[in-house]
CSV table of C-alpha atoms in Angstrom, one decimal:
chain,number,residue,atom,x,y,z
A,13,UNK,CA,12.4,-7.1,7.2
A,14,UNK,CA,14.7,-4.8,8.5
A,15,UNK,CA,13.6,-1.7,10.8
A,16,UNK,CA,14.9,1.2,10.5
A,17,UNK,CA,14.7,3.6,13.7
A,18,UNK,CA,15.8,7.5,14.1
A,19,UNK,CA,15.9,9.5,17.1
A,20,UNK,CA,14.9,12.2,17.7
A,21,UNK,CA,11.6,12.5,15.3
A,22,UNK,CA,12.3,16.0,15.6
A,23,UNK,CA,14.8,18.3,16.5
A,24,UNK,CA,14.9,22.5,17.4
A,25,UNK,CA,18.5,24.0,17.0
A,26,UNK,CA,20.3,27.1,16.2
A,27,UNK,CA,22.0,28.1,13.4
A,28,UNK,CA,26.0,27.6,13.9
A,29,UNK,CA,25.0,24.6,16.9
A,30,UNK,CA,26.1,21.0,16.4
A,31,UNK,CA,23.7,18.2,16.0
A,32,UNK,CA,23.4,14.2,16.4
A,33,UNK,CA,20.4,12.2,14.4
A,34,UNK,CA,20.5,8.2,15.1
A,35,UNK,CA,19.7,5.6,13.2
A,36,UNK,CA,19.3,1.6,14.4
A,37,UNK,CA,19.1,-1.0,12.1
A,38,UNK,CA,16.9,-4.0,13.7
A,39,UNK,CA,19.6,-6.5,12.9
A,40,UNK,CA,23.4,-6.0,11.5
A,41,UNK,CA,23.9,-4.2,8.0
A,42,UNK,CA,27.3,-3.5,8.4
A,43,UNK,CA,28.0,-0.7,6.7
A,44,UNK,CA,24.8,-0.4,4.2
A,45,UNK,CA,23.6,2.7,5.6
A,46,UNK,CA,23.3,5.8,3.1
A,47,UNK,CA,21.3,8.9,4.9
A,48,UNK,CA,19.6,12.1,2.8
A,49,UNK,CA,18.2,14.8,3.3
A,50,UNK,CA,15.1,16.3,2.0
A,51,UNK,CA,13.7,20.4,1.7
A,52,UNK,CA,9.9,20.0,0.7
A,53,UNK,CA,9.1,20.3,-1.6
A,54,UNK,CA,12.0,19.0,-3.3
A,55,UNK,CA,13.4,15.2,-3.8
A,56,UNK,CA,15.6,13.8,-1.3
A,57,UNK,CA,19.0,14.3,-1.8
A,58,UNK,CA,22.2,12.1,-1.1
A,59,UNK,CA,24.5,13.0,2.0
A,60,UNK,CA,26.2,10.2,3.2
A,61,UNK,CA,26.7,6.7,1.5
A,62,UNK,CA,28.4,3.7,3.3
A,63,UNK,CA,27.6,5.0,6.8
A,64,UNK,CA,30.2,7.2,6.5
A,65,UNK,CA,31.4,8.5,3.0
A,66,UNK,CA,30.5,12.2,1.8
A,67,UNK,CA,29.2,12.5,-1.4
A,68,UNK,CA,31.2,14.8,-3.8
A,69,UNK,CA,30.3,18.3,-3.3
A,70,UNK,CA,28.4,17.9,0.3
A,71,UNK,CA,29.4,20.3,2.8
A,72,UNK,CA,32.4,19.0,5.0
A,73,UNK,CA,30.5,20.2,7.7
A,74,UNK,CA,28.4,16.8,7.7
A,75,UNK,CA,29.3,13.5,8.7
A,76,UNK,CA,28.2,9.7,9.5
A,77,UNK,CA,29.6,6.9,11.7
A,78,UNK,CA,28.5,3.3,12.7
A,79,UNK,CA,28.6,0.3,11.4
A,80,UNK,CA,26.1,-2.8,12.5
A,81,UNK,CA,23.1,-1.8,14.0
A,82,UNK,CA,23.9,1.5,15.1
A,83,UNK,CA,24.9,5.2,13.0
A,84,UNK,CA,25.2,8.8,13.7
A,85,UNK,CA,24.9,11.7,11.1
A,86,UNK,CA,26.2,14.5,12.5
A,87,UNK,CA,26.2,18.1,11.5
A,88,UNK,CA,28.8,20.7,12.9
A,89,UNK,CA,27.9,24.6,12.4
A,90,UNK,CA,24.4,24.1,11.5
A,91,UNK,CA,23.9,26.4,8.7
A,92,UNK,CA,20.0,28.1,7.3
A,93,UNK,CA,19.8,25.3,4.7
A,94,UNK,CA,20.6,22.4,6.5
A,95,UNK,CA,17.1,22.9,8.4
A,96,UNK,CA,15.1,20.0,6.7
A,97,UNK,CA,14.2,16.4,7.6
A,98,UNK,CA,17.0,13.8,7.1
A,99,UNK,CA,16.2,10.0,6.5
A,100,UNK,CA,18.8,7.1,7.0
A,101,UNK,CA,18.1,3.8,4.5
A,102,UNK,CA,19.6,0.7,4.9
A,103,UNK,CA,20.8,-0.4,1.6
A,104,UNK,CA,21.7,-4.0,2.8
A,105,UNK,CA,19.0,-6.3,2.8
A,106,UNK,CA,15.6,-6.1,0.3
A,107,UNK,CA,13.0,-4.4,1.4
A,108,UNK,CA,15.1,-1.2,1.1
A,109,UNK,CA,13.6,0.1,4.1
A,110,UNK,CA,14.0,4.1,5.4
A,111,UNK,CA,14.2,5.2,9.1
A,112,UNK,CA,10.7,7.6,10.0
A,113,UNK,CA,13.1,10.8,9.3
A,114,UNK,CA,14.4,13.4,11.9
A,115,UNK,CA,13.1,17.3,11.3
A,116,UNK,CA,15.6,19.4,12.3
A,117,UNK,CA,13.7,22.5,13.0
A,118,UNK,CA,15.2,26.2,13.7
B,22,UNK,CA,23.6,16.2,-17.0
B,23,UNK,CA,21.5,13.4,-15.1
B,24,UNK,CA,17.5,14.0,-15.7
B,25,UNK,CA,14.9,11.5,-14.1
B,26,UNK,CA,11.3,12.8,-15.0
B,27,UNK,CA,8.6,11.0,-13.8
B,28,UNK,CA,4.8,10.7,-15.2
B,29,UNK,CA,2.0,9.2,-15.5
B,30,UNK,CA,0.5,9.5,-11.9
B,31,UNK,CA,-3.0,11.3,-11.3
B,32,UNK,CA,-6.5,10.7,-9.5
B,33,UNK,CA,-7.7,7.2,-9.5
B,34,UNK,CA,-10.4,5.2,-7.9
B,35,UNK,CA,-9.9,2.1,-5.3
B,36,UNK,CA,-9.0,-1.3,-7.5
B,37,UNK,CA,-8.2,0.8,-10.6
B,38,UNK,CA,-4.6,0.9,-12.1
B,39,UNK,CA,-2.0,3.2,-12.7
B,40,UNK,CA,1.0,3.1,-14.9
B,41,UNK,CA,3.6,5.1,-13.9
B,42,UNK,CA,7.0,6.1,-16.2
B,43,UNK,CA,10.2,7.8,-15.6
B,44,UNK,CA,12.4,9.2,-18.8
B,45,UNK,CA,16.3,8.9,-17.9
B,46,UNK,CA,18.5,10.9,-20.2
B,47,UNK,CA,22.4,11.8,-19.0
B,48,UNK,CA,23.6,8.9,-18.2
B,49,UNK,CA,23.8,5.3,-20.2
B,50,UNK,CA,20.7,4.0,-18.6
B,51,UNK,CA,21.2,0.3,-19.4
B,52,UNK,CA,23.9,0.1,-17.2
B,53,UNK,CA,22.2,1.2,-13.9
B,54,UNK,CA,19.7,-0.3,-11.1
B,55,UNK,CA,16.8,1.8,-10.8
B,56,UNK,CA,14.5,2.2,-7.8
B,57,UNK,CA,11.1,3.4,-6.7
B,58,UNK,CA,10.4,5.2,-3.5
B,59,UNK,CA,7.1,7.0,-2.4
B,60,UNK,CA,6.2,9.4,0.3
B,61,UNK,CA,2.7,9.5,1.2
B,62,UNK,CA,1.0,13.5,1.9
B,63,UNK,CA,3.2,14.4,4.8
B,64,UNK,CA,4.6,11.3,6.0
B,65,UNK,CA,8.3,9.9,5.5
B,66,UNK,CA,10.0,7.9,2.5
B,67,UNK,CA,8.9,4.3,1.7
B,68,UNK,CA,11.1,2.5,-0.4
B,69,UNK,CA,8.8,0.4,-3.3
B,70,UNK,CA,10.6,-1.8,-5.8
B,71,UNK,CA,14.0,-2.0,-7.6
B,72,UNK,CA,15.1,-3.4,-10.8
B,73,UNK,CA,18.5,-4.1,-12.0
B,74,UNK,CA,20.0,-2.6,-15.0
B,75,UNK,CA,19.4,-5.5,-17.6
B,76,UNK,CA,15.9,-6.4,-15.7
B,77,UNK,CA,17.4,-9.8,-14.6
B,78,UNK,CA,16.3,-8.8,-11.0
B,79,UNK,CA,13.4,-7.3,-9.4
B,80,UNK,CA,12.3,-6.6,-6.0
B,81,UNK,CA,9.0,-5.3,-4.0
B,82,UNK,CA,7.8,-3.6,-0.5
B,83,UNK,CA,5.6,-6.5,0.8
B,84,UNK,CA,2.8,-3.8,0.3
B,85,UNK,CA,2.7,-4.3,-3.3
B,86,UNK,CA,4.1,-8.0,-3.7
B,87,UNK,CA,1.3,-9.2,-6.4
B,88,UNK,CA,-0.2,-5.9,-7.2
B,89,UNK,CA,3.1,-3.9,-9.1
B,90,UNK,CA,5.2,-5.1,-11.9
B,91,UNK,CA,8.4,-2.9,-12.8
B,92,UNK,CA,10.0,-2.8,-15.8
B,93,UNK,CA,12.5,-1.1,-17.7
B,94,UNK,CA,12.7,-0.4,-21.9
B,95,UNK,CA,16.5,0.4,-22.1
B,96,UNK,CA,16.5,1.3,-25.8
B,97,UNK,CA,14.1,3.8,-24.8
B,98,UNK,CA,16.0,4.9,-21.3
B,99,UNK,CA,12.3,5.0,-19.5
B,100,UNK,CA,11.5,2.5,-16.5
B,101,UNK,CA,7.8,1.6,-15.4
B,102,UNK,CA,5.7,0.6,-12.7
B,103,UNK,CA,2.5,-0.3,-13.4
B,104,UNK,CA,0.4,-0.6,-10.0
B,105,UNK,CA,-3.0,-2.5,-9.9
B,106,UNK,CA,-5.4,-3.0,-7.7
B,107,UNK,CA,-5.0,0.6,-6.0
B,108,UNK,CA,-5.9,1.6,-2.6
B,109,UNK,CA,-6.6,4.4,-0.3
B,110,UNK,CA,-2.9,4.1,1.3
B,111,UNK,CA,-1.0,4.0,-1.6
B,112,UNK,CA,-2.0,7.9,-2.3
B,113,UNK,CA,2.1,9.1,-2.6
B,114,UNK,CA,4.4,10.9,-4.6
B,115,UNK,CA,6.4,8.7,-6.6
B,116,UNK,CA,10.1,9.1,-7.3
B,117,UNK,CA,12.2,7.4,-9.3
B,118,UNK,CA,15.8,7.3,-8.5
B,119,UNK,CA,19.2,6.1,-10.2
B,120,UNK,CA,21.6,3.8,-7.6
B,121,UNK,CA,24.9,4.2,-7.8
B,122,UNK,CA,27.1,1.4,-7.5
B,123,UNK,CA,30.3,0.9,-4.6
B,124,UNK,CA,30.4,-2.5,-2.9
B,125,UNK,CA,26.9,-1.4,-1.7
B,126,UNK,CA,24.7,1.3,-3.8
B,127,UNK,CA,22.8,4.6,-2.9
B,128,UNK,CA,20.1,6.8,-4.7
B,129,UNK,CA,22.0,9.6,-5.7
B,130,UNK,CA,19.7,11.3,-8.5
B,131,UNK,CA,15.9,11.4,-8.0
B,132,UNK,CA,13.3,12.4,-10.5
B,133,UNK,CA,11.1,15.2,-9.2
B,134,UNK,CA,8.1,12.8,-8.5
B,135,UNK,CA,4.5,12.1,-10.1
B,136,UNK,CA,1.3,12.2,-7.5
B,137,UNK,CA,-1.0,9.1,-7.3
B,138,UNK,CA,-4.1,10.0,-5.5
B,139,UNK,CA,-6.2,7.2,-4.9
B,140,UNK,CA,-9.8,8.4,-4.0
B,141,UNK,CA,-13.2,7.4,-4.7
């Protein structure tokens, strides 16, 4: 199976700072890496698909990178509603599997 | 619009089963993969099974190889999971979520979840 990994578990920041989660895949997925972003109690929700593509409607203020083992989501201007956790997936290879997830805490 | 609404989860002893649905509506459901995923109480998200959109193909978290079946009723727009032989760590919420198809795929609408609280 693939592991995922993110880094940091969490992470304390300001509103309006700029922030860098990571994400390794044990073993090349190219670019099968989708990340999301979850407000308990709600459902995750879709940021980034193909390590690096905004979904429609996401602020332009978030962004992904990588390809391989190794991806970045990064978020410039942090703003009061991007404070949740954000998970990375690797959408290459069955078992689906998720990285841990990174809180980003105020 | 897009609605995934999960049910069926609840309160269940150790070695019971469970059969979990999720009603799709807002979209032409036979065309899509659906997925599973589960969070335990405060832990992260665990991906648990797929199927494709004409049930051809099916796939498992090695967790529940031999103890899930998923299925799908596509004149009905409602996909299942039926999970047997429950234990303790498979206490989660369960989501169902639509993929969307590129070269790869992604989750991009999620049901709200059902709770499955395995406890003797």
């Amino acid at each position: 199976d693939i592991q995922m990994t993110q880094s940091p578990s969490s992470l304390s920041a300001s509103v309006g700072d700029r922030v860098t989660i990571t994400c390794r895949a044990s073993r090349g997925i190219n670019n099968f890496l989708n990340w999301y972003q979850q407000r308990p109690p709600k459902a995750p929700k879709l940021l980034i698909y193909a390590a690096s593509t905004l979904l429609r409607g996401v602020p332009s203020r978030f962004s992904g990178s990588g390809s391989g083992t190794d991806f970045t989501l990064t978020i410039n201007g942090l703003q009061p509603e991007d404070f949740a956790t954000y998970y990375c997936q690797n959408s290459h290879t069955a078992p689906y599997t998720f990285g841990q997830g990174t809180k980003l805490e105020i | 619009q897009v609605q995934l609404v999960e049910s069926g989860g609840g309160v269940v002893q150790p070695g019971r089963s469970l059969r979990l649905s999720c009603a799709a509506s807002g979209f032409i459901f036979s065309t899509y993969t659906m997925h599973w995923v589960r969070q335990a109480p405060g832990k992260g998200l665990e991906w648990v099974a797929f199927i494709r959109h004409d049930g051809s193909e099916k796939g498992f978290v090695d967790s529940l190889k031999g103890r899930a079946t998923i299925s799908r009723d596509n004149s009905n727009y409602t996909l299942h999971l039926q999970l047997n032989t429950l234990r303790i760590e498979d206490t989660a919420i369960y989501y169902c979520a639509k993929a969307e198809i590129y070269t790869g795929w992604f989750l991009d609408r999620w049901g709200q979840g059902t709770l499955v609280s395995v406890s003797s």
